[in-house]
Coordinates of C-alpha atoms in Angstrom, one line a residue:
M1 CA 123.0 142.6 -33.7
D2 CA 122.4 143.7 -30.0
L3 CA 125.1 141.5 -28.4
L4 CA 127.7 143.8 -30.1
N5 CA 126.5 146.7 -27.8
Y6 CA 128.1 145.0 -24.7
A7 CA 131.8 145.1 -24.0
F8 CA 131.7 141.6 -22.9
M9 CA 130.3 140.1 -25.9
Q10 CA 132.8 142.1 -28.0
R11 CA 135.8 140.5 -25.9
A12 CA 134.1 137.2 -26.4
L13 CA 133.9 137.3 -30.0
L14 CA 137.3 138.6 -30.9
A15 CA 138.8 135.5 -28.4
A16 CA 136.3 133.4 -30.3
V17 CA 137.8 134.5 -33.8
L18 CA 141.6 133.9 -32.3
V19 CA 140.6 130.6 -31.1
G20 CA 139.1 129.7 -34.2
I21 CA 142.2 130.7 -35.9
T22 CA 145.1 129.1 -33.6
A23 CA 143.4 125.8 -32.7
P24 CA 143.4 124.2 -36.1
A25 CA 146.5 125.8 -37.1
V26 CA 148.3 123.8 -34.4
G27 CA 146.0 120.9 -34.6
I28 CA 146.8 120.0 -38.3
Y29 CA 150.5 119.1 -37.0
L30 CA 149.1 117.2 -34.2
V31 CA 147.0 115.5 -36.2
Q32 CA 149.6 114.6 -38.6
R33 CA 151.8 113.4 -35.8
R34 CA 149.2 111.1 -34.4
Q35 CA 149.3 113.1 -31.3
A36 CA 145.6 114.2 -31.4
L37 CA 145.1 114.0 -27.5
M38 CA 148.4 116.2 -26.8
G39 CA 146.0 119.0 -26.4
D40 CA 143.9 117.3 -23.7
G41 CA 146.7 116.3 -21.8
I42 CA 148.2 120.0 -21.9
G43 CA 145.0 121.2 -20.7
H44 CA 145.3 119.1 -17.5
V45 CA 148.6 120.2 -16.7
A46 CA 147.3 123.9 -17.3
M47 CA 144.8 123.6 -14.2
T48 CA 147.9 123.8 -12.2
G49 CA 148.9 127.4 -13.6
V50 CA 145.4 128.4 -13.2
G51 CA 145.4 127.2 -9.6
L52 CA 148.9 128.9 -9.1
G53 CA 147.6 132.0 -10.7
F54 CA 144.8 132.5 -8.1
L55 CA 147.1 131.2 -4.9
L56 CA 149.7 134.1 -6.0
S57 CA 147.3 136.7 -7.1
W58 CA 148.8 136.8 -10.7
S59 CA 147.3 136.4 -14.1
P60 CA 146.0 132.8 -14.5
V61 CA 146.3 133.0 -18.1
W62 CA 150.0 133.9 -18.3
M63 CA 150.7 131.4 -15.3
A64 CA 148.5 128.8 -17.1
T65 CA 151.1 129.7 -20.3
L66 CA 154.0 129.2 -18.3
V67 CA 153.3 126.0 -16.6
S68 CA 151.8 124.6 -19.8
V69 CA 155.1 125.3 -21.9
L70 CA 156.9 123.4 -19.1
G71 CA 154.5 120.6 -19.1
A72 CA 154.7 120.4 -23.0
V73 CA 158.5 120.3 -22.9
A74 CA 158.1 117.6 -20.1
M75 CA 155.9 115.6 -22.6
E76 CA 158.3 115.8 -25.3
L77 CA 161.3 114.7 -23.2
I78 CA 159.2 111.7 -21.8
R79 CA 158.4 110.8 -25.6
W80 CA 161.9 110.8 -26.5
Y81 CA 163.5 109.0 -23.3
G82 CA 160.5 107.3 -21.5
K83 CA 160.4 104.2 -23.8
T84 CA 158.3 101.6 -22.0
R85 CA 157.5 103.4 -18.8
G86 CA 156.6 106.8 -20.7
D87 CA 152.6 106.2 -20.7
I88 CA 152.8 105.8 -16.9
A89 CA 154.7 109.1 -16.5
L90 CA 152.3 111.0 -19.2
A91 CA 149.4 109.7 -16.9
M92 CA 150.8 110.7 -13.7
L93 CA 151.8 114.1 -15.3
F94 CA 148.3 114.8 -16.6
Y95 CA 146.3 113.7 -13.4
G96 CA 148.8 115.2 -11.2
G97 CA 148.5 118.5 -13.2
M98 CA 144.5 118.4 -13.0
A99 CA 144.7 117.5 -9.1
G100 CA 147.3 120.3 -8.3
G101 CA 145.3 122.7 -10.0
V102 CA 141.7 121.8 -8.2
M103 CA 144.1 121.9 -4.8
L104 CA 145.8 125.2 -5.3
I105 CA 142.4 127.1 -6.5
N106 CA 140.8 126.0 -3.4
L107 CA 143.8 127.2 -1.3
A108 CA 143.8 130.6 -2.8
P109 CA 141.9 133.5 -0.9
T110 CA 140.0 134.6 -4.1
G111 CA 139.5 130.9 -5.5
S112 CA 136.5 129.1 -5.8
N113 CA 134.7 126.0 -7.9
A114 CA 133.1 129.0 -9.7
N115 CA 136.1 129.9 -11.3
L116 CA 137.2 126.4 -11.7
T117 CA 134.1 125.7 -13.7
S118 CA 134.8 128.7 -16.1
Y119 CA 138.5 127.4 -16.9
L120 CA 137.2 124.1 -17.3
F121 CA 134.4 124.5 -19.7
G122 CA 134.6 128.3 -20.8
S123 CA 132.8 131.3 -20.0
L124 CA 131.7 134.4 -22.0
S125 CA 131.4 136.9 -19.1
T126 CA 134.6 136.3 -17.7
V127 CA 137.0 137.3 -20.6
S128 CA 138.5 140.6 -19.5
E129 CA 140.3 143.5 -21.3
S130 CA 143.8 141.8 -19.5
D131 CA 142.8 138.4 -20.8
I132 CA 142.2 139.7 -24.4
T133 CA 145.5 141.5 -24.4
A134 CA 147.2 138.2 -23.2
I135 CA 145.2 136.1 -25.7
C136 CA 146.1 138.5 -28.8
I137 CA 150.0 138.4 -28.0
L138 CA 149.7 134.4 -27.8
A139 CA 147.6 134.1 -30.6
A140 CA 150.2 136.1 -32.7
F141 CA 153.0 133.8 -31.4
V142 CA 151.0 130.8 -32.7
V143 CA 150.2 132.1 -36.0
L144 CA 154.0 133.3 -36.5
V145 CA 155.1 129.7 -35.8
S146 CA 152.4 127.6 -37.5
V147 CA 152.6 129.7 -40.9
G148 CA 155.9 131.1 -40.9
L149 CA 157.7 127.5 -40.3
R150 CA 155.0 125.5 -42.1
R151 CA 157.2 123.5 -44.4
Q152 CA 159.6 122.6 -41.6
L153 CA 156.9 121.6 -39.4
F154 CA 155.2 119.7 -41.9
A155 CA 158.3 117.7 -42.7
V156 CA 158.9 116.7 -39.3
S157 CA 155.3 115.6 -38.7
Q158 CA 155.2 113.7 -41.8
D159 CA 158.5 111.7 -41.5
E160 CA 161.2 112.6 -38.8
E161 CA 163.7 110.3 -40.0
F162 CA 163.6 112.0 -43.4
A163 CA 163.4 115.4 -42.0
R164 CA 166.6 114.7 -39.9
V165 CA 168.3 113.4 -43.0
T166 CA 167.7 116.5 -44.7
G167 CA 169.4 118.6 -41.9
L168 CA 166.3 119.9 -39.9
P169 CA 166.5 120.2 -36.3
V170 CA 163.9 117.6 -35.3
R171 CA 164.1 117.9 -31.7
A172 CA 164.0 121.6 -31.6
L173 CA 161.0 121.7 -34.2
N174 CA 159.2 119.0 -32.0
L175 CA 159.8 121.1 -28.8
L176 CA 158.4 124.1 -30.6
T177 CA 155.4 122.2 -31.8
A178 CA 154.7 121.1 -28.3
V179 CA 155.3 124.8 -27.0
T180 CA 152.9 126.1 -29.6
A181 CA 150.3 123.8 -28.7
A182 CA 150.6 124.8 -25.0
V183 CA 150.4 128.4 -25.7
T184 CA 147.1 127.6 -27.9
V185 CA 145.5 125.7 -25.0
T186 CA 145.8 128.8 -22.9
V187 CA 144.6 130.9 -25.9
A188 CA 141.4 129.1 -26.1
M189 CA 140.6 128.2 -22.3
R190 CA 138.9 131.2 -21.7
V191 CA 136.3 130.5 -24.5
V192 CA 136.0 126.7 -25.0
G193 CA 137.6 125.4 -21.9
L194 CA 140.5 123.4 -20.8
L195 CA 138.7 120.0 -20.9
L196 CA 137.3 120.7 -24.5
V197 CA 140.0 122.6 -26.1
S198 CA 141.5 119.7 -27.6
A199 CA 138.4 119.0 -29.8
L200 CA 138.7 122.5 -31.3
M201 CA 142.2 121.4 -32.2
V202 CA 141.6 118.2 -34.0
V203 CA 138.0 118.0 -35.3
P204 CA 138.4 121.1 -37.7
V205 CA 141.4 119.3 -39.2
A206 CA 139.5 116.0 -39.6
A207 CA 136.5 117.7 -41.2
A208 CA 138.7 119.5 -43.5
Q209 CA 140.6 116.1 -44.3
Q210 CA 137.3 114.7 -45.7
L211 CA 137.1 117.1 -48.6
S212 CA 141.0 117.9 -49.6
R213 CA 144.1 116.0 -49.1
S214 CA 146.5 119.0 -49.9
F215 CA 147.9 120.4 -46.7
A216 CA 147.6 124.1 -47.6
A217 CA 143.8 123.2 -48.7
T218 CA 143.4 121.3 -45.5
F219 CA 144.9 124.2 -43.7
A220 CA 142.7 127.0 -44.9
I221 CA 139.5 124.7 -44.6
A222 CA 140.2 123.8 -41.3
V223 CA 140.8 127.4 -40.2
A224 CA 137.5 128.6 -41.8
I225 CA 135.6 125.7 -40.0
G226 CA 137.4 126.6 -36.6
V227 CA 136.5 130.3 -36.7
S228 CA 132.8 129.6 -38.0
V229 CA 132.1 127.2 -35.0
A230 CA 133.8 129.4 -32.7
V231 CA 132.0 132.4 -33.7
G232 CA 128.9 130.3 -34.3
G233 CA 129.1 128.7 -30.7
T234 CA 129.7 132.0 -29.0
V235 CA 126.5 133.9 -30.5
T236 CA 124.4 130.9 -29.9
S237 CA 125.8 130.7 -26.2
Y238 CA 124.6 134.2 -25.7
Y239 CA 121.1 134.0 -27.4
Q240 CA 120.6 130.5 -25.8
D241 CA 122.1 130.8 -22.5
V242 CA 124.1 127.5 -23.3
P243 CA 127.6 126.7 -22.3
P244 CA 129.8 128.0 -25.3
G245 CA 132.6 125.6 -24.9
A246 CA 130.2 122.6 -25.3
T247 CA 128.4 124.7 -27.9
I248 CA 131.5 125.2 -29.8
V249 CA 132.4 121.4 -29.9
L250 CA 129.0 120.2 -30.9
L251 CA 129.1 122.8 -33.9
A252 CA 132.4 121.5 -34.8
I253 CA 131.6 117.7 -34.8
G254 CA 128.2 118.6 -37.2
A255 CA 130.8 120.3 -39.5
F256 CA 132.9 116.9 -39.6
V257 CA 129.6 115.1 -40.0
L258 CA 128.7 117.4 -43.0
M259 CA 132.0 117.1 -44.5
T260 CA 131.9 113.2 -44.4
A261 CA 128.5 113.1 -45.9
L262 CA 129.8 115.5 -48.7
A263 CA 132.9 113.7 -49.2
A264 CA 131.4 110.2 -51.1
P265 CA 129.7 112.3 -53.8
L266 CA 132.6 114.7 -54.6
A267 CA 135.1 111.5 -54.8
R268 CA 132.3 110.1 -57.1
R269 CA 132.5 113.1 -59.1
R270 CA 136.2 113.2 -59.2
A271 CA 136.5 109.8 -60.5
R272 CA 134.1 110.3 -63.2
A273 CA 136.0 113.2 -64.3
L274 CA 139.2 111.5 -64.3
A275 CA 137.6 108.6 -66.3
A276 CA 136.4 111.1 -68.9
A277 CA 139.7 112.5 -69.0
H278 CA 141.3 109.3 -69.6
P279 CA 139.1 106.9 -71.8
A280 CA 139.1 103.3 -71.2
G281 CA 140.7 102.9 -74.9
D282 CA 143.7 104.8 -73.5
P283 CA 143.9 104.7 -69.9
A284 CA 146.6 107.1 -68.4
E285 CA 148.3 104.1 -66.7
C286 CA 149.1 102.6 -70.3
A287 CA 151.2 105.8 -71.3
I288 CA 154.5 105.2 -72.6
P289 CA 157.0 106.2 -69.9
A290 CA 159.8 108.7 -70.8
S291 CA 163.4 107.5 -71.0
R292 CA 166.6 109.2 -70.4
G293 CA 169.3 109.1 -72.7
S294 CA 173.3 108.9 -72.0
D295 CA 173.3 112.5 -72.2
G296 CA 170.9 112.6 -69.2
K297 CA 168.0 114.4 -71.1
V298 CA 164.5 113.1 -71.3
G299 CA 163.2 111.2 -74.5
V300 CA 160.4 109.3 -75.6

């Protein structure tokens, strides 16, 4: 593959692999929490960080990370305390973040609309060595949190009240999820773009859910889909000269359509296998339930 002869494509492919891993790894918790659009909101806020980076002549990736984390924490605080006015406050935060980013990047001496477009929709040729260093560090943090604390994060995502009763620090875990999502947005913005990163966090998870209801299996399938579409979109972008972010998202949607088409026949096959294992004359539902004696032992 001749594309591997170019340093910028080597960096782009490495970034694509890291994005393909991290985005679904965090997205699975957001989908469980019914916060699928959280990544989109954080992407709006991250624009202010990009603009500040250009204005202060500092790394836009690190500045976007800082601003995104602050924005994600603000979003969680609004969710806890905003009540009826929470949606208005969130809207102001999202649109203010986007408007602030546009204003700051145009005030910066080295900023331009071309810079803005590369961060909004992704750009292969602009992934620098410093960006790769930052992406690797941030991706390691995301994987460490999403995999190392998967049981706790899953419990909170499923039922906050039950998690609180079991003694889990629900608010701290919610904040950690928000911060991890913010970091993921900045990891993905150089490849997918801030406006499309939310799709890569959600669509692979939705596709994986068509084939599996197990959390572990869904996690693994979603990450596999994420890596496949991220690398596939990057390679297609190089050969066909099309936007990488849009290509990656369209491939992810294609994977969702394919998984949905496969889900129905797989479900019928499972139903037939279950029926064969439990014939009509002795259905599983009619099995005699076990009873407990006075000594607590299970009997029949």
